[in-house]
Amino acid sequence: MPTSDELKLRIEQALPGAHVIVEDLTGGGDHFRAKVVSNRFDGLSRIQQHKLIYDVFGDEVGGPIHALSIKTQTPGDGR
Amino acid sequence: MTNQEIRTFIENAVKENRVMLFMKGTPDQPACGFSMRASGALNALGVQYAALDILPDPRIREELSAVSGWPTIPQLFVDGELVGGSDIVMEMLGSGELADLLGVEQPAPSEAPAPEEQPRQAPIGIENRLS
């Protein structure tokens, strides 16, 4: 069963320098929320930004990771 | 019904409906909180949209994700383009971008998230079209 620490680590490895917060929403190891701040998102649409995160986990999203809620930001982004 | 036929049906649904939502359950009876939020966002804006329940056949979801490159449900398409899943839809509802994209007025903040509002259009049913 994946943990929020494991998800955080994998996102950080895929996007070096990213600031990542992952919460396990239910404590059950299957519903997560990730907030990722990375300059890799510069110039990308939201779709492309979220896909970068989904791509880290491939088929696991929808499988062991039942739900992964994503919020992406660039460092200069005031949102 | 072959996988190719399902894929063609999905592609046509995206082409033929300006606002097309793939979800778990229906706008009347969403089967997942994320799908409920996405259809609730569209209901709150009062736009007409088509909705397709992906649950009746697991191949619908497989083919949809193959077409869109997006792994999760719901998926909202506008003008043939993937807009995103529930996170993006809710973010865009809050910022007013979704109203802009759909060409409607942004509702007053108090009425923005209103998943309980009635959908404007009956969902199309995959079981009716695919059988």
mmCIF file of C-alpha atoms in Angstrom:
data_model
loop_
_atom_site.group_PDB
_atom_site.id
_atom_site.type_symbol
_atom_site.label_atom_id
_atom_site.label_comp_id
_atom_site.label_asym_id
_atom_site.label_seq_id
_atom_site.Cartn_x
_atom_site.Cartn_y
_atom_site.Cartn_z
ATOM 1 C CA MET A 1 0.000 0.000 0.000
ATOM 2 C CA PRO A 2 1.503 3.366 -0.985
ATOM 3 C CA THR A 3 2.135 6.001 1.669
ATOM 4 C CA SER A 4 2.069 9.769 1.312
ATOM 5 C CA ASP A 5 5.829 9.868 2.005
ATOM 6 C CA GLU A 6 6.451 7.420 -0.811
ATOM 7 C CA LEU A 7 4.341 9.459 -3.236
ATOM 8 C CA LYS A 8 6.112 12.655 -2.181
ATOM 9 C CA LEU A 9 9.518 11.055 -2.736
ATOM 10 C CA ARG A 10 8.604 9.745 -6.164
ATOM 11 C CA ILE A 11 7.282 13.121 -7.308
ATOM 12 C CA GLU A 12 10.436 14.810 -6.006
ATOM 13 C CA GLN A 13 12.615 12.314 -7.861
ATOM 14 C CA ALA A 14 10.715 12.869 -11.096
ATOM 15 C CA LEU A 15 10.709 16.663 -10.741
ATOM 16 C CA PRO A 16 13.997 17.604 -9.056
ATOM 17 C CA GLY A 17 13.738 20.771 -7.017
ATOM 18 C CA ALA A 18 9.970 20.560 -6.721
ATOM 19 C CA HIS A 19 8.284 21.449 -3.456
ATOM 20 C CA VAL A 20 5.809 18.656 -2.736
ATOM 21 C CA ILE A 21 3.144 18.142 -0.102
ATOM 22 C CA VAL A 22 1.186 14.880 -0.148
ATOM 23 C CA GLU A 23 -1.716 14.151 2.165
ATOM 24 C CA ASP A 24 -3.430 10.821 2.666
ATOM 25 C CA LEU A 25 -7.026 12.004 2.686
ATOM 26 C CA THR A 26 -8.624 8.996 4.311
ATOM 27 C CA GLY A 27 -5.684 7.377 6.089
ATOM 28 C CA GLY A 28 -6.394 4.306 3.997
ATOM 29 C CA GLY A 29 -3.458 4.636 1.608
ATOM 30 C CA ASP A 30 -5.615 5.007 -1.490
ATOM 31 C CA HIS A 31 -6.972 8.585 -1.628
ATOM 32 C CA PHE A 32 -4.253 11.218 -1.841
ATOM 33 C CA ARG A 33 -3.930 14.927 -2.455
ATOM 34 C CA ALA A 34 -0.684 16.300 -3.834
ATOM 35 C CA LYS A 35 0.333 19.920 -3.989
ATOM 36 C CA VAL A 36 3.356 20.432 -6.202
ATOM 37 C CA VAL A 37 5.290 23.645 -6.815
ATOM 38 C CA SER A 38 7.868 23.304 -9.578
ATOM 39 C CA ASN A 39 9.422 25.494 -12.235
ATOM 40 C CA ARG A 40 8.999 22.546 -14.606
ATOM 41 C CA PHE A 41 5.386 23.707 -14.933
ATOM 42 C CA ASP A 42 6.416 27.025 -16.493
ATOM 43 C CA GLY A 43 4.628 27.551 -19.766
ATOM 44 C CA LEU A 44 2.575 24.362 -19.490
ATOM 45 C CA SER A 45 -1.208 24.185 -19.484
ATOM 46 C CA ARG A 46 -2.947 22.775 -16.411
ATOM 47 C CA ILE A 47 -3.606 19.579 -18.317
ATOM 48 C CA GLN A 48 0.084 19.196 -19.114
ATOM 49 C CA GLN A 49 1.075 20.000 -15.533
ATOM 50 C CA HIS A 50 -1.275 17.406 -14.064
ATOM 51 C CA LYS A 51 -0.190 14.838 -16.653
ATOM 52 C CA LEU A 52 3.408 15.234 -15.510
ATOM 53 C CA ILE A 53 2.305 14.131 -12.053
ATOM 54 C CA TYR A 54 0.038 11.336 -13.259
ATOM 55 C CA ASP A 55 2.893 10.062 -15.430
ATOM 56 C CA VAL A 56 5.014 9.493 -12.320
ATOM 57 C CA PHE A 57 2.559 6.826 -11.189
ATOM 58 C CA GLY A 58 1.316 5.389 -14.485
ATOM 59 C CA ASP A 59 -1.217 2.599 -14.068
ATOM 60 C CA GLU A 60 -1.097 2.864 -10.285
ATOM 61 C CA VAL A 61 -3.515 5.786 -10.524
ATOM 62 C CA GLY A 62 -6.904 4.153 -10.694
ATOM 63 C CA GLY A 63 -5.344 0.976 -9.273
ATOM 64 C CA PRO A 64 -3.642 0.943 -5.834
ATOM 65 C CA ILE A 65 -3.838 4.739 -5.813
ATOM 66 C CA HIS A 66 -7.585 4.974 -6.173
ATOM 67 C CA ALA A 67 -7.661 8.757 -6.305
ATOM 68 C CA LEU A 68 -4.964 11.386 -6.614
ATOM 69 C CA SER A 69 -6.104 14.965 -6.353
ATOM 70 C CA ILE A 70 -3.516 17.363 -7.776
ATOM 71 C CA LYS A 71 -2.801 21.040 -7.373
ATOM 72 C CA THR A 72 0.110 22.427 -9.349
ATOM 73 C CA GLN A 73 1.832 25.785 -9.144
ATOM 74 C CA THR A 74 4.951 27.422 -10.459
ATOM 75 C CA PRO A 75 7.221 29.158 -7.914
ATOM 76 C CA GLY A 76 6.327 32.602 -9.264
ATOM 77 C CA ASP A 77 2.637 31.816 -9.257
ATOM 78 C CA GLY A 78 0.609 33.804 -6.759
ATOM 79 C CA ARG A 79 -2.330 31.448 -6.878
ATOM 80 C CA MET B 1 -19.414 -4.551 -29.291
ATOM 81 C CA THR B 2 -15.684 -4.329 -29.994
ATOM 82 C CA ASN B 3 -13.199 -2.047 -28.257
ATOM 83 C CA GLN B 4 -12.799 -0.180 -31.538
ATOM 84 C CA GLU B 5 -16.535 0.484 -31.648
ATOM 85 C CA ILE B 6 -16.458 1.798 -28.094
ATOM 86 C CA ARG B 7 -13.542 4.055 -28.981
ATOM 87 C CA THR B 8 -15.348 5.388 -32.048
ATOM 88 C CA PHE B 9 -18.433 6.052 -29.924
ATOM 89 C CA ILE B 10 -16.342 8.017 -27.425
ATOM 90 C CA GLU B 11 -14.638 10.023 -30.155
ATOM 91 C CA ASN B 12 -17.986 10.858 -31.727
ATOM 92 C CA ALA B 13 -19.476 11.848 -28.360
ATOM 93 C CA VAL B 14 -16.593 14.303 -27.871
ATOM 94 C CA LYS B 15 -17.012 15.661 -31.398
ATOM 95 C CA GLU B 16 -20.777 15.968 -31.342
ATOM 96 C CA ASN B 17 -21.238 17.490 -27.888
ATOM 97 C CA ARG B 18 -19.650 20.869 -27.264
ATOM 98 C CA VAL B 19 -19.581 20.127 -23.526
ATOM 99 C CA MET B 20 -19.049 16.433 -22.867
ATOM 100 C CA LEU B 21 -18.546 14.965 -19.410
ATOM 101 C CA PHE B 22 -17.453 11.392 -18.800
ATOM 102 C CA MET B 23 -18.293 10.433 -15.237
ATOM 103 C CA LYS B 24 -19.082 7.659 -12.793
ATOM 104 C CA GLY B 25 -22.844 7.557 -12.524
ATOM 105 C CA THR B 26 -25.091 10.278 -13.915
ATOM 106 C CA PRO B 27 -25.617 13.973 -13.072
ATOM 107 C CA ASP B 28 -28.782 12.883 -11.203
ATOM 108 C CA GLN B 29 -27.014 10.073 -9.387
ATOM 109 C CA PRO B 30 -23.262 10.539 -9.395
ATOM 110 C CA ALA B 31 -21.464 7.428 -8.184
ATOM 111 C CA CYS B 32 -18.326 9.198 -6.959
ATOM 112 C CA GLY B 33 -17.597 12.482 -5.185
ATOM 113 C CA PHE B 34 -15.221 13.650 -7.914
ATOM 114 C CA SER B 35 -17.808 13.061 -10.616
ATOM 115 C CA MET B 36 -20.404 14.811 -8.469
ATOM 116 C CA ARG B 37 -18.199 17.891 -8.217
ATOM 117 C CA ALA B 38 -17.558 18.064 -11.940
ATOM 118 C CA SER B 39 -21.211 17.720 -12.923
ATOM 119 C CA GLY B 40 -22.148 20.069 -10.058
ATOM 120 C CA ALA B 41 -19.806 22.705 -11.529
ATOM 121 C CA LEU B 42 -21.543 22.483 -14.892
ATOM 122 C CA ASN B 43 -24.970 22.562 -13.229
ATOM 123 C CA ALA B 44 -23.956 25.642 -11.241
ATOM 124 C CA LEU B 45 -23.080 27.430 -14.475
ATOM 125 C CA GLY B 46 -26.372 26.355 -16.049
ATOM 126 C CA VAL B 47 -24.777 25.080 -19.236
ATOM 127 C CA GLN B 48 -26.118 22.298 -21.376
ATOM 128 C CA TYR B 49 -23.905 19.283 -21.458
ATOM 129 C CA ALA B 50 -23.901 15.633 -22.326
ATOM 130 C CA ALA B 51 -22.810 13.146 -19.708
ATOM 131 C CA LEU B 52 -21.779 9.562 -20.149
ATOM 132 C CA ASP B 53 -21.613 7.025 -17.351
ATOM 133 C CA ILE B 54 -18.428 4.999 -17.744
ATOM 134 C CA LEU B 55 -19.396 2.343 -15.201
ATOM 135 C CA PRO B 56 -21.590 -0.015 -17.285
ATOM 136 C CA ASP B 57 -18.556 -1.493 -19.094
ATOM 137 C CA PRO B 58 -14.910 -1.321 -17.886
ATOM 138 C CA ARG B 59 -13.773 -1.010 -21.489
ATOM 139 C CA ILE B 60 -15.361 2.464 -21.727
ATOM 140 C CA ARG B 61 -12.871 3.783 -19.221
ATOM 141 C CA GLU B 62 -9.947 1.958 -20.844
ATOM 142 C CA GLU B 63 -10.742 3.346 -24.269
ATOM 143 C CA LEU B 64 -11.485 6.823 -22.912
ATOM 144 C CA SER B 65 -8.110 6.996 -21.160
ATOM 145 C CA ALA B 66 -6.417 5.698 -24.309
ATOM 146 C CA VAL B 67 -8.074 8.475 -26.333
ATOM 147 C CA SER B 68 -7.451 11.275 -23.834
ATOM 148 C CA GLY B 69 -4.195 10.195 -22.182
ATOM 149 C CA TRP B 70 -5.836 11.035 -18.848
ATOM 150 C CA PRO B 71 -5.999 8.269 -16.237
ATOM 151 C CA THR B 72 -8.845 9.308 -13.953
ATOM 152 C CA ILE B 73 -12.581 9.956 -14.053
ATOM 153 C CA PRO B 74 -14.301 12.417 -14.475
ATOM 154 C CA GLN B 75 -13.030 13.934 -17.704
ATOM 155 C CA LEU B 76 -14.497 17.099 -19.150
ATOM 156 C CA PHE B 77 -14.162 17.934 -22.837
ATOM 157 C CA VAL B 78 -15.130 21.296 -24.327
ATOM 158 C CA ASP B 79 -15.014 21.883 -28.087
ATOM 159 C CA GLY B 80 -13.352 18.516 -28.543
ATOM 160 C CA GLU B 81 -10.490 19.308 -26.163
ATOM 161 C CA LEU B 82 -9.815 17.726 -22.779
ATOM 162 C CA VAL B 83 -10.196 20.434 -20.126
ATOM 163 C CA GLY B 84 -9.328 18.195 -17.197
ATOM 164 C CA GLY B 85 -10.565 16.201 -14.241
ATOM 165 C CA SER B 86 -12.401 17.384 -11.151
ATOM 166 C CA ASP B 87 -9.437 19.291 -9.649
ATOM 167 C CA ILE B 88 -8.972 21.404 -12.771
ATOM 168 C CA VAL B 89 -12.712 21.860 -13.270
ATOM 169 C CA MET B 90 -13.174 23.082 -9.676
ATOM 170 C CA GLU B 91 -10.148 25.369 -9.913
ATOM 171 C CA MET B 92 -11.484 26.856 -13.144
ATOM 172 C CA LEU B 93 -14.985 27.203 -11.673
ATOM 173 C CA GLY B 94 -13.582 29.143 -8.742
ATOM 174 C CA SER B 95 -11.437 31.422 -10.898
ATOM 175 C CA GLY B 96 -14.140 32.133 -13.461
ATOM 176 C CA GLU B 97 -12.142 30.503 -16.275
ATOM 177 C CA LEU B 98 -14.729 27.771 -16.722
ATOM 178 C CA ALA B 99 -17.518 30.328 -17.184
ATOM 179 C CA ASP B 100 -15.314 32.165 -19.716
ATOM 180 C CA LEU B 101 -14.554 28.982 -21.591
ATOM 181 C CA LEU B 102 -18.221 28.037 -21.729
ATOM 182 C CA GLY B 103 -19.367 31.567 -22.577
ATOM 183 C CA VAL B 104 -21.646 32.022 -19.577
ATOM 184 C CA GLU B 105 -21.830 34.477 -16.692
ATOM 185 C CA GLN B 106 -19.887 33.561 -13.580
ATOM 186 C CA PRO B 107 -22.521 33.006 -10.859
ATOM 187 C CA ALA B 108 -22.300 34.933 -7.586
ATOM 188 C CA PRO B 109 -19.784 33.284 -5.212
ATOM 189 C CA SER B 110 -22.486 31.983 -2.869
ATOM 190 C CA GLU B 111 -24.092 29.915 -5.611
ATOM 191 C CA ALA B 112 -20.928 28.735 -7.312
ATOM 192 C CA PRO B 113 -20.616 25.208 -5.898
ATOM 193 C CA ALA B 114 -24.102 23.800 -6.174
ATOM 194 C CA PRO B 115 -23.917 20.105 -6.926
ATOM 195 C CA GLU B 116 -27.535 19.712 -5.907
ATOM 196 C CA GLU B 117 -28.851 21.814 -8.791
ATOM 197 C CA GLN B 118 -30.758 19.963 -11.419
ATOM 198 C CA PRO B 119 -28.890 19.167 -14.619
ATOM 199 C CA ARG B 120 -30.177 21.010 -17.665
ATOM 200 C CA GLN B 121 -29.956 18.082 -19.969
ATOM 201 C CA ALA B 122 -30.604 14.431 -19.504
ATOM 202 C CA PRO B 123 -27.443 12.348 -19.723
ATOM 203 C CA ILE B 124 -26.948 10.167 -22.717
ATOM 204 C CA GLY B 125 -26.713 6.548 -21.730
ATOM 205 C CA ILE B 126 -24.035 4.288 -23.061
ATOM 206 C CA GLU B 127 -26.262 1.265 -22.579
ATOM 207 C CA ASN B 128 -28.788 2.792 -24.975
ATOM 208 C CA ARG B 129 -26.312 3.763 -27.655
ATOM 209 C CA LEU B 130 -23.921 0.872 -27.542
ATOM 210 C CA SER B 131 -26.252 -2.079 -27.420
#
